[in-house]
Amino acid sequence: MSIRLKLLRKKLGITLELLADKSGLTKSYLSKVERGLNTPSIAAALKLARALNVNVEELFDGEHDGQARYSLVRRGERQALVGGGEGPGYAVLTSQVGQRSLLPFLIQPPTTFSDPTFKEHEGEEFLFVHEGQVEVDFMSERVLLEAGDALHFNAQTPHRLRSVGERQAQLLVVVQGGEG
């Protein structure tokens, strides 16, 4: 069995450095696992699953005979991957991440464009502002979104976002990644 770590990590938009920090494993070791040069122990696989907020079975290739027809994540079961709930952060809103082409997140963006890099990835992205205001920067154009506004765009367009105004923005982001 080969491990699906790189696929899951990329779908979640997590860097190798962040995964190393969250899992307590070294970046070098994780890189070897992703390239198939190392197979993680059960303990390492459990750390990775916890860091990625997925079931450990999702880390491994193979047929998923028992794949559920749907994924239900109740409010109290949601686990934030980044952030503590008050400031910037996000939570994955589905399970079986490796088997889905749509990946929904609940995001609380930072109040500044602290990261100078723009994100771009395969597929499409859909944003719905639940609370507050969000500014989306497309390099050549900035779009201000208010609560209730929705934006759908090609995710290969370089983009970044931030919360504006007095209230921390909260938005639903759905990323469609195309082929895994």
mmCIF file with all atom_site columns, C-alpha atoms in Angstrom:
data_model
loop_
_atom_site.group_PDB
_atom_site.id
_atom_site.type_symbol
_atom_site.label_atom_id
_atom_site.label_alt_id
_atom_site.label_comp_id
_atom_site.label_asym_id
_atom_site.label_entity_id
_atom_site.label_seq_id
_atom_site.pdbx_PDB_ins_code
_atom_site.Cartn_x
_atom_site.Cartn_y
_atom_site.Cartn_z
_atom_site.occupancy
_atom_site.B_iso_or_equiv
_atom_site.pdbx_formal_charge
_atom_site.auth_seq_id
_atom_site.auth_comp_id
_atom_site.auth_asym_id
_atom_site.auth_atom_id
_atom_site.pdbx_PDB_model_num
ATOM 1   C CA . MET A 1 1   ? 0.000   0.000  0.000   1.00 0.00 ? 1   MET A CA 1
ATOM 2   C CA . SER A 1 2   ? 1.267   3.440  -0.813  1.00 0.00 ? 2   SER A CA 1
ATOM 3   C CA . ILE A 1 3   ? 0.465   6.464  1.284   1.00 0.00 ? 3   ILE A CA 1
ATOM 4   C CA . ARG A 1 4   ? -1.716  9.279  -0.110  1.00 0.00 ? 4   ARG A CA 1
ATOM 5   C CA . LEU A 1 5   ? -0.128  11.957 2.033   1.00 0.00 ? 5   LEU A CA 1
ATOM 6   C CA . LYS A 1 6   ? 0.826   14.389 -0.724  1.00 0.00 ? 6   LYS A CA 1
ATOM 7   C CA . LEU A 1 7   ? -2.651  14.245 -2.285  1.00 0.00 ? 7   LEU A CA 1
ATOM 8   C CA . LEU A 1 8   ? -4.367  14.954 1.034   1.00 0.00 ? 8   LEU A CA 1
ATOM 9   C CA . ARG A 1 9   ? -1.889  17.653 2.032   1.00 0.00 ? 9   ARG A CA 1
ATOM 10  C CA . LYS A 1 10  ? -2.287  19.462 -1.307  1.00 0.00 ? 10  LYS A CA 1
ATOM 11  C CA . LYS A 1 11  ? -6.098  19.190 -1.238  1.00 0.00 ? 11  LYS A CA 1
ATOM 12  C CA . LEU A 1 12  ? -6.064  20.813 2.190   1.00 0.00 ? 12  LEU A CA 1
ATOM 13  C CA . GLY A 1 13  ? -3.603  23.505 1.071   1.00 0.00 ? 13  GLY A CA 1
ATOM 14  C CA . ILE A 1 14  ? -1.118  22.631 3.823   1.00 0.00 ? 14  ILE A CA 1
ATOM 15  C CA . THR A 1 15  ? 2.622   23.108 3.304   1.00 0.00 ? 15  THR A CA 1
ATOM 16  C CA . LEU A 1 16  ? 5.129   20.427 4.213   1.00 0.00 ? 16  LEU A CA 1
ATOM 17  C CA . GLU A 1 17  ? 6.496   22.769 6.913   1.00 0.00 ? 17  GLU A CA 1
ATOM 18  C CA . LEU A 1 18  ? 3.072   23.249 8.511   1.00 0.00 ? 18  LEU A CA 1
ATOM 19  C CA . LEU A 1 19  ? 2.374   19.512 8.439   1.00 0.00 ? 19  LEU A CA 1
ATOM 20  C CA . ALA A 1 20  ? 5.746   18.872 10.090  1.00 0.00 ? 20  ALA A CA 1
ATOM 21  C CA . ASP A 1 21  ? 4.877   21.394 12.835  1.00 0.00 ? 21  ASP A CA 1
ATOM 22  C CA . LYS A 1 22  ? 1.388   19.984 13.371  1.00 0.00 ? 22  LYS A CA 1
ATOM 23  C CA . SER A 1 23  ? 2.416   16.320 13.345  1.00 0.00 ? 23  SER A CA 1
ATOM 24  C CA . GLY A 1 24  ? 5.697   16.569 15.246  1.00 0.00 ? 24  GLY A CA 1
ATOM 25  C CA . LEU A 1 25  ? 7.443   14.725 12.396  1.00 0.00 ? 25  LEU A CA 1
ATOM 26  C CA . THR A 1 26  ? 10.365  16.173 10.433  1.00 0.00 ? 26  THR A CA 1
ATOM 27  C CA . LYS A 1 27  ? 9.965   17.781 7.043   1.00 0.00 ? 27  LYS A CA 1
ATOM 28  C CA . SER A 1 28  ? 12.666  15.461 5.663   1.00 0.00 ? 28  SER A CA 1
ATOM 29  C CA . TYR A 1 29  ? 10.814  12.354 6.877   1.00 0.00 ? 29  TYR A CA 1
ATOM 30  C CA . LEU A 1 30  ? 7.485   13.604 5.486   1.00 0.00 ? 30  LEU A CA 1
ATOM 31  C CA . SER A 1 31  ? 9.102   14.307 2.112   1.00 0.00 ? 31  SER A CA 1
ATOM 32  C CA . LYS A 1 32  ? 10.413  10.727 2.000   1.00 0.00 ? 32  LYS A CA 1
ATOM 33  C CA . VAL A 1 33  ? 6.959   9.386  2.899   1.00 0.00 ? 33  VAL A CA 1
ATOM 34  C CA . GLU A 1 34  ? 5.392   11.464 0.116   1.00 0.00 ? 34  GLU A CA 1
ATOM 35  C CA . ARG A 1 35  ? 7.923   10.124 -2.416  1.00 0.00 ? 35  ARG A CA 1
ATOM 36  C CA . GLY A 1 36  ? 7.365   6.519  -1.343  1.00 0.00 ? 36  GLY A CA 1
ATOM 37  C CA . LEU A 1 37  ? 10.857  6.129  0.131   1.00 0.00 ? 37  LEU A CA 1
ATOM 38  C CA . ASN A 1 38  ? 9.493   5.572  3.649   1.00 0.00 ? 38  ASN A CA 1
ATOM 39  C CA . THR A 1 39  ? 6.326   3.949  4.960   1.00 0.00 ? 39  THR A CA 1
ATOM 40  C CA . PRO A 1 40  ? 5.057   5.479  8.193   1.00 0.00 ? 40  PRO A CA 1
ATOM 41  C CA . SER A 1 41  ? 4.678   3.408  11.328  1.00 0.00 ? 41  SER A CA 1
ATOM 42  C CA . ILE A 1 42  ? 1.213   3.112  12.842  1.00 0.00 ? 42  ILE A CA 1
ATOM 43  C CA . ALA A 1 43  ? 2.150   5.796  15.379  1.00 0.00 ? 43  ALA A CA 1
ATOM 44  C CA . ALA A 1 44  ? 3.367   8.152  12.613  1.00 0.00 ? 44  ALA A CA 1
ATOM 45  C CA . ALA A 1 45  ? 0.250   7.459  10.508  1.00 0.00 ? 45  ALA A CA 1
ATOM 46  C CA . LEU A 1 46  ? -1.944  8.328  13.504  1.00 0.00 ? 46  LEU A CA 1
ATOM 47  C CA . LYS A 1 47  ? -0.030  11.609 14.017  1.00 0.00 ? 47  LYS A CA 1
ATOM 48  C CA . LEU A 1 48  ? -0.458  12.469 10.340  1.00 0.00 ? 48  LEU A CA 1
ATOM 49  C CA . ALA A 1 49  ? -4.173  11.639 10.370  1.00 0.00 ? 49  ALA A CA 1
ATOM 50  C CA . ARG A 1 50  ? -4.665  13.815 13.463  1.00 0.00 ? 50  ARG A CA 1
ATOM 51  C CA . ALA A 1 51  ? -2.683  16.694 11.913  1.00 0.00 ? 51  ALA A CA 1
ATOM 52  C CA . LEU A 1 52  ? -4.731  16.489 8.694   1.00 0.00 ? 52  LEU A CA 1
ATOM 53  C CA . ASN A 1 53  ? -8.046  15.903 10.518  1.00 0.00 ? 53  ASN A CA 1
ATOM 54  C CA . VAL A 1 54  ? -8.794  12.735 8.518   1.00 0.00 ? 54  VAL A CA 1
ATOM 55  C CA . ASN A 1 55  ? -9.400  9.105  9.392   1.00 0.00 ? 55  ASN A CA 1
ATOM 56  C CA . VAL A 1 56  ? -6.159  7.119  9.282   1.00 0.00 ? 56  VAL A CA 1
ATOM 57  C CA . GLU A 1 57  ? -7.606  4.846  6.559   1.00 0.00 ? 57  GLU A CA 1
ATOM 58  C CA . GLU A 1 58  ? -7.725  7.855  4.232   1.00 0.00 ? 58  GLU A CA 1
ATOM 59  C CA . LEU A 1 59  ? -3.923  8.013  4.219   1.00 0.00 ? 59  LEU A CA 1
ATOM 60  C CA . PHE A 1 60  ? -3.637  4.719  2.377   1.00 0.00 ? 60  PHE A CA 1
ATOM 61  C CA . ASP A 1 61  ? -4.462  3.834  -1.209  1.00 0.00 ? 61  ASP A CA 1
ATOM 62  C CA . GLY A 1 62  ? -6.783  0.984  -1.929  1.00 0.00 ? 62  GLY A CA 1
ATOM 63  C CA . GLU A 1 63  ? -10.362 0.252  -2.680  1.00 0.00 ? 63  GLU A CA 1
ATOM 64  C CA . HIS A 1 64  ? -12.843 1.923  -0.371  1.00 0.00 ? 64  HIS A CA 1
ATOM 65  C CA . ASP A 1 65  ? -15.565 -0.688 -0.366  1.00 0.00 ? 65  ASP A CA 1
ATOM 66  C CA . GLY A 1 66  ? -17.210 0.804  2.687   1.00 0.00 ? 66  GLY A CA 1
ATOM 67  C CA . GLN A 1 67  ? -17.141 4.413  1.481   1.00 0.00 ? 67  GLN A CA 1
ATOM 68  C CA . ALA A 1 68  ? -20.062 6.261  2.958   1.00 0.00 ? 68  ALA A CA 1
ATOM 69  C CA . ARG A 1 69  ? -22.646 7.747  0.642   1.00 0.00 ? 69  ARG A CA 1
ATOM 70  C CA . TYR A 1 70  ? -22.303 11.057 2.439   1.00 0.00 ? 70  TYR A CA 1
ATOM 71  C CA . SER A 1 71  ? -20.153 12.904 4.961   1.00 0.00 ? 71  SER A CA 1
ATOM 72  C CA . LEU A 1 72  ? -21.762 14.509 8.006   1.00 0.00 ? 72  LEU A CA 1
ATOM 73  C CA . VAL A 1 73  ? -19.702 16.716 10.314  1.00 0.00 ? 73  VAL A CA 1
ATOM 74  C CA . ARG A 1 74  ? -21.729 18.153 13.190  1.00 0.00 ? 74  ARG A CA 1
ATOM 75  C CA . ARG A 1 75  ? -20.866 21.578 14.603  1.00 0.00 ? 75  ARG A CA 1
ATOM 76  C CA . GLY A 1 76  ? -19.363 20.070 17.752  1.00 0.00 ? 76  GLY A CA 1
ATOM 77  C CA . GLU A 1 77  ? -17.288 17.544 15.791  1.00 0.00 ? 77  GLU A CA 1
ATOM 78  C CA . ARG A 1 78  ? -15.565 20.124 13.613  1.00 0.00 ? 78  ARG A CA 1
ATOM 79  C CA . GLN A 1 79  ? -11.869 20.391 14.340  1.00 0.00 ? 79  GLN A CA 1
ATOM 80  C CA . ALA A 1 80  ? -9.987  23.578 13.469  1.00 0.00 ? 80  ALA A CA 1
ATOM 81  C CA . LEU A 1 81  ? -6.747  22.881 11.655  1.00 0.00 ? 81  LEU A CA 1
ATOM 82  C CA . VAL A 1 82  ? -5.354  26.368 12.107  1.00 0.00 ? 82  VAL A CA 1
ATOM 83  C CA . GLY A 1 83  ? -6.252  29.107 14.555  1.00 0.00 ? 83  GLY A CA 1
ATOM 84  C CA . GLY A 1 84  ? -8.087  29.018 17.829  1.00 0.00 ? 84  GLY A CA 1
ATOM 85  C CA . GLY A 1 85  ? -11.508 30.275 16.801  1.00 0.00 ? 85  GLY A CA 1
ATOM 86  C CA . GLU A 1 86  ? -11.155 33.981 17.622  1.00 0.00 ? 86  GLU A CA 1
ATOM 87  C CA . GLY A 1 87  ? -8.723  35.180 14.945  1.00 0.00 ? 87  GLY A CA 1
ATOM 88  C CA . PRO A 1 88  ? -7.625  33.829 11.591  1.00 0.00 ? 88  PRO A CA 1
ATOM 89  C CA . GLY A 1 89  ? -8.118  30.131 11.010  1.00 0.00 ? 89  GLY A CA 1
ATOM 90  C CA . TYR A 1 90  ? -10.081 27.487 9.188   1.00 0.00 ? 90  TYR A CA 1
ATOM 91  C CA . ALA A 1 91  ? -11.860 24.185 9.701   1.00 0.00 ? 91  ALA A CA 1
ATOM 92  C CA . VAL A 1 92  ? -12.527 21.418 7.179   1.00 0.00 ? 92  VAL A CA 1
ATOM 93  C CA . LEU A 1 93  ? -16.247 20.697 6.939   1.00 0.00 ? 93  LEU A CA 1
ATOM 94  C CA . THR A 1 94  ? -16.132 17.156 5.527   1.00 0.00 ? 94  THR A CA 1
ATOM 95  C CA . SER A 1 95  ? -14.597 13.762 6.132   1.00 0.00 ? 95  SER A CA 1
ATOM 96  C CA . GLN A 1 96  ? -13.087 11.414 3.535   1.00 0.00 ? 96  GLN A CA 1
ATOM 97  C CA . VAL A 1 97  ? -11.155 14.335 2.064   1.00 0.00 ? 97  VAL A CA 1
ATOM 98  C CA . GLY A 1 98  ? -9.090  12.108 -0.223  1.00 0.00 ? 98  GLY A CA 1
ATOM 99  C CA . GLN A 1 99  ? -12.179 10.761 -1.963  1.00 0.00 ? 99  GLN A CA 1
ATOM 100 C CA . ARG A 1 100 ? -13.958 14.059 -2.622  1.00 0.00 ? 100 ARG A CA 1
ATOM 101 C CA . SER A 1 101 ? -13.520 16.533 -5.466  1.00 0.00 ? 101 SER A CA 1
ATOM 102 C CA . LEU A 1 102 ? -15.273 19.310 -3.494  1.00 0.00 ? 102 LEU A CA 1
ATOM 103 C CA . LEU A 1 103 ? -13.598 20.473 -0.307  1.00 0.00 ? 103 LEU A CA 1
ATOM 104 C CA . PRO A 1 104 ? -15.607 22.840 1.937   1.00 0.00 ? 104 PRO A CA 1
ATOM 105 C CA . PHE A 1 105 ? -13.912 24.963 4.616   1.00 0.00 ? 105 PHE A CA 1
ATOM 106 C CA . LEU A 1 106 ? -15.143 27.439 7.197   1.00 0.00 ? 106 LEU A CA 1
ATOM 107 C CA . ILE A 1 107 ? -12.587 30.264 7.112   1.00 0.00 ? 107 ILE A CA 1
ATOM 108 C CA . GLN A 1 108 ? -11.861 33.228 9.349   1.00 0.00 ? 108 GLN A CA 1
ATOM 109 C CA . PRO A 1 109 ? -9.310  35.161 7.276   1.00 0.00 ? 109 PRO A CA 1
ATOM 110 C CA . PRO A 1 110 ? -6.605  37.368 8.802   1.00 0.00 ? 110 PRO A CA 1
ATOM 111 C CA . THR A 1 111 ? -7.196  41.131 8.990   1.00 0.00 ? 111 THR A CA 1
ATOM 112 C CA . THR A 1 112 ? -4.113  41.890 6.889   1.00 0.00 ? 112 THR A CA 1
ATOM 113 C CA . PHE A 1 113 ? -2.514  40.421 3.798   1.00 0.00 ? 113 PHE A CA 1
ATOM 114 C CA . SER A 1 114 ? 0.287   39.169 6.058   1.00 0.00 ? 114 SER A CA 1
ATOM 115 C CA . ASP A 1 115 ? 1.399   36.586 3.501   1.00 0.00 ? 115 ASP A CA 1
ATOM 116 C CA . PRO A 1 116 ? 2.682   38.349 0.376   1.00 0.00 ? 116 PRO A CA 1
ATOM 117 C CA . THR A 1 117 ? 2.115   35.254 -1.776  1.00 0.00 ? 117 THR A CA 1
ATOM 118 C CA . PHE A 1 118 ? -1.040  34.757 -3.789  1.00 0.00 ? 118 PHE A CA 1
ATOM 119 C CA . LYS A 1 119 ? -2.671  31.332 -3.816  1.00 0.00 ? 119 LYS A CA 1
ATOM 120 C CA . GLU A 1 120 ? -3.489  29.583 -7.052  1.00 0.00 ? 120 GLU A CA 1
ATOM 121 C CA . HIS A 1 121 ? -4.449  25.973 -7.623  1.00 0.00 ? 121 HIS A CA 1
ATOM 122 C CA . GLU A 1 122 ? -6.292  23.672 -9.986  1.00 0.00 ? 122 GLU A CA 1
ATOM 123 C CA . GLY A 1 123 ? -10.079 23.782 -10.155 1.00 0.00 ? 123 GLY A CA 1
ATOM 124 C CA . GLU A 1 124 ? -12.609 26.338 -8.989  1.00 0.00 ? 124 GLU A CA 1
ATOM 125 C CA . GLU A 1 125 ? -13.289 28.193 -5.757  1.00 0.00 ? 125 GLU A CA 1
ATOM 126 C CA . PHE A 1 126 ? -16.585 29.399 -4.298  1.00 0.00 ? 126 PHE A CA 1
ATOM 127 C CA . LEU A 1 127 ? -16.803 31.898 -1.408  1.00 0.00 ? 127 LEU A CA 1
ATOM 128 C CA . PHE A 1 128 ? -19.910 32.759 0.605   1.00 0.00 ? 128 PHE A CA 1
ATOM 129 C CA . VAL A 1 129 ? -19.586 35.423 3.307   1.00 0.00 ? 129 VAL A CA 1
ATOM 130 C CA . HIS A 1 130 ? -21.464 34.286 6.408   1.00 0.00 ? 130 HIS A CA 1
ATOM 131 C CA . GLU A 1 131 ? -20.394 37.148 8.714   1.00 0.00 ? 131 GLU A CA 1
ATOM 132 C CA . GLY A 1 132 ? -18.440 40.377 8.358   1.00 0.00 ? 132 GLY A CA 1
ATOM 133 C CA . GLN A 1 133 ? -16.703 41.712 5.264   1.00 0.00 ? 133 GLN A CA 1
ATOM 134 C CA . VAL A 1 134 ? -13.971 40.177 3.133   1.00 0.00 ? 134 VAL A CA 1
ATOM 135 C CA . GLU A 1 135 ? -11.620 41.718 0.607   1.00 0.00 ? 135 GLU A CA 1
ATOM 136 C CA . VAL A 1 136 ? -10.431 39.410 -2.171  1.00 0.00 ? 136 VAL A CA 1
ATOM 137 C CA . ASP A 1 137 ? -7.246  40.538 -3.914  1.00 0.00 ? 137 ASP A CA 1
ATOM 138 C CA . PHE A 1 138 ? -6.800  39.227 -7.476  1.00 0.00 ? 138 PHE A CA 1
ATOM 139 C CA . MET A 1 139 ? -3.500  41.165 -7.983  1.00 0.00 ? 139 MET A CA 1
ATOM 140 C CA . SER A 1 140 ? -4.951  43.548 -10.596 1.00 0.00 ? 140 SER A CA 1
ATOM 141 C CA . GLU A 1 141 ? -8.337  43.971 -8.888  1.00 0.00 ? 141 GLU A CA 1
ATOM 142 C CA . ARG A 1 142 ? -9.755  43.881 -5.361  1.00 0.00 ? 142 ARG A CA 1
ATOM 143 C CA . VAL A 1 143 ? -13.343 42.836 -4.630  1.00 0.00 ? 143 VAL A CA 1
ATOM 144 C CA . LEU A 1 144 ? -15.143 43.720 -1.379  1.00 0.00 ? 144 LEU A CA 1
ATOM 145 C CA . LEU A 1 145 ? -17.716 41.161 -0.220  1.00 0.00 ? 145 LEU A CA 1
ATOM 146 C CA . GLU A 1 146 ? -20.324 41.713 2.497   1.00 0.00 ? 146 GLU A CA 1
ATOM 147 C CA . ALA A 1 147 ? -22.341 39.202 4.536   1.00 0.00 ? 147 ALA A CA 1
ATOM 148 C CA . GLY A 1 148 ? -24.565 37.255 2.155   1.00 0.00 ? 148 GLY A CA 1
ATOM 149 C CA . ASP A 1 149 ? -22.358 37.886 -0.914  1.00 0.00 ? 149 ASP A CA 1
ATOM 150 C CA . ALA A 1 150 ? -20.985 34.992 -2.974  1.00 0.00 ? 150 ALA A CA 1
ATOM 151 C CA . LEU A 1 151 ? -18.036 34.823 -5.370  1.00 0.00 ? 151 LEU A CA 1
ATOM 152 C CA . HIS A 1 152 ? -17.165 31.963 -7.745  1.00 0.00 ? 152 HIS A CA 1
ATOM 153 C CA . PHE A 1 153 ? -13.907 31.987 -9.739  1.00 0.00 ? 153 PHE A CA 1
ATOM 154 C CA . ASN A 1 154 ? -11.234 29.957 -11.508 1.00 0.00 ? 154 ASN A CA 1
ATOM 155 C CA . ALA A 1 155 ? -8.796  29.028 -8.721  1.00 0.00 ? 155 ALA A CA 1
ATOM 156 C CA . GLN A 1 156 ? -5.831  29.325 -11.103 1.00 0.00 ? 156 GLN A CA 1
ATOM 157 C CA . THR A 1 157 ? -6.345  33.088 -10.855 1.00 0.00 ? 157 THR A CA 1
ATOM 158 C CA . PRO A 1 158 ? -3.824  34.288 -8.228  1.00 0.00 ? 158 PRO A CA 1
ATOM 159 C CA . HIS A 1 159 ? -5.799  35.335 -5.141  1.00 0.00 ? 159 HIS A CA 1
ATOM 160 C CA . ARG A 1 160 ? -5.646  36.088 -1.424  1.00 0.00 ? 160 ARG A CA 1
ATOM 161 C CA . LEU A 1 161 ? -8.175  37.386 1.075   1.00 0.00 ? 161 LEU A CA 1
ATOM 162 C CA . ARG A 1 162 ? -8.520  39.244 4.334   1.00 0.00 ? 162 ARG A CA 1
ATOM 163 C CA . SER A 1 163 ? -11.173 40.225 6.840   1.00 0.00 ? 163 SER A CA 1
ATOM 164 C CA . VAL A 1 164 ? -12.037 43.946 6.831   1.00 0.00 ? 164 VAL A CA 1
ATOM 165 C CA . GLY A 1 165 ? -14.140 45.971 9.247   1.00 0.00 ? 165 GLY A CA 1
ATOM 166 C CA . GLU A 1 166 ? -14.597 45.680 12.991  1.00 0.00 ? 166 GLU A CA 1
ATOM 167 C CA . ARG A 1 167 ? -16.081 42.191 13.030  1.00 0.00 ? 167 ARG A CA 1
ATOM 168 C CA . GLN A 1 168 ? -14.024 39.054 12.242  1.00 0.00 ? 168 GLN A CA 1
ATOM 169 C CA . ALA A 1 169 ? -15.269 37.754 8.897   1.00 0.00 ? 169 ALA A CA 1
ATOM 170 C CA . GLN A 1 170 ? -16.387 34.165 8.575   1.00 0.00 ? 170 GLN A CA 1
ATOM 171 C CA . LEU A 1 171 ? -16.962 32.549 5.217   1.00 0.00 ? 171 LEU A CA 1
ATOM 172 C CA . LEU A 1 172 ? -17.705 29.252 3.589   1.00 0.00 ? 172 LEU A CA 1
ATOM 173 C CA . VAL A 1 173 ? -15.105 28.365 0.977   1.00 0.00 ? 173 VAL A CA 1
ATOM 174 C CA . VAL A 1 174 ? -15.643 25.415 -1.344  1.00 0.00 ? 174 VAL A CA 1
ATOM 175 C CA . VAL A 1 175 ? -12.686 24.335 -3.439  1.00 0.00 ? 175 VAL A CA 1
ATOM 176 C CA . GLN A 1 176 ? -13.136 21.987 -6.375  1.00 0.00 ? 176 GLN A CA 1
ATOM 177 C CA . GLY A 1 177 ? -9.819  20.381 -7.152  1.00 0.00 ? 177 GLY A CA 1
ATOM 178 C CA . GLY A 1 178 ? -10.623 18.429 -10.302 1.00 0.00 ? 178 GLY A CA 1
ATOM 179 C CA . GLU A 1 179 ? -8.678  15.187 -10.698 1.00 0.00 ? 179 GLU A CA 1
ATOM 180 C CA . GLY A 1 180 ? -6.803  14.004 -7.596  1.00 0.00 ? 180 GLY A CA 1
#
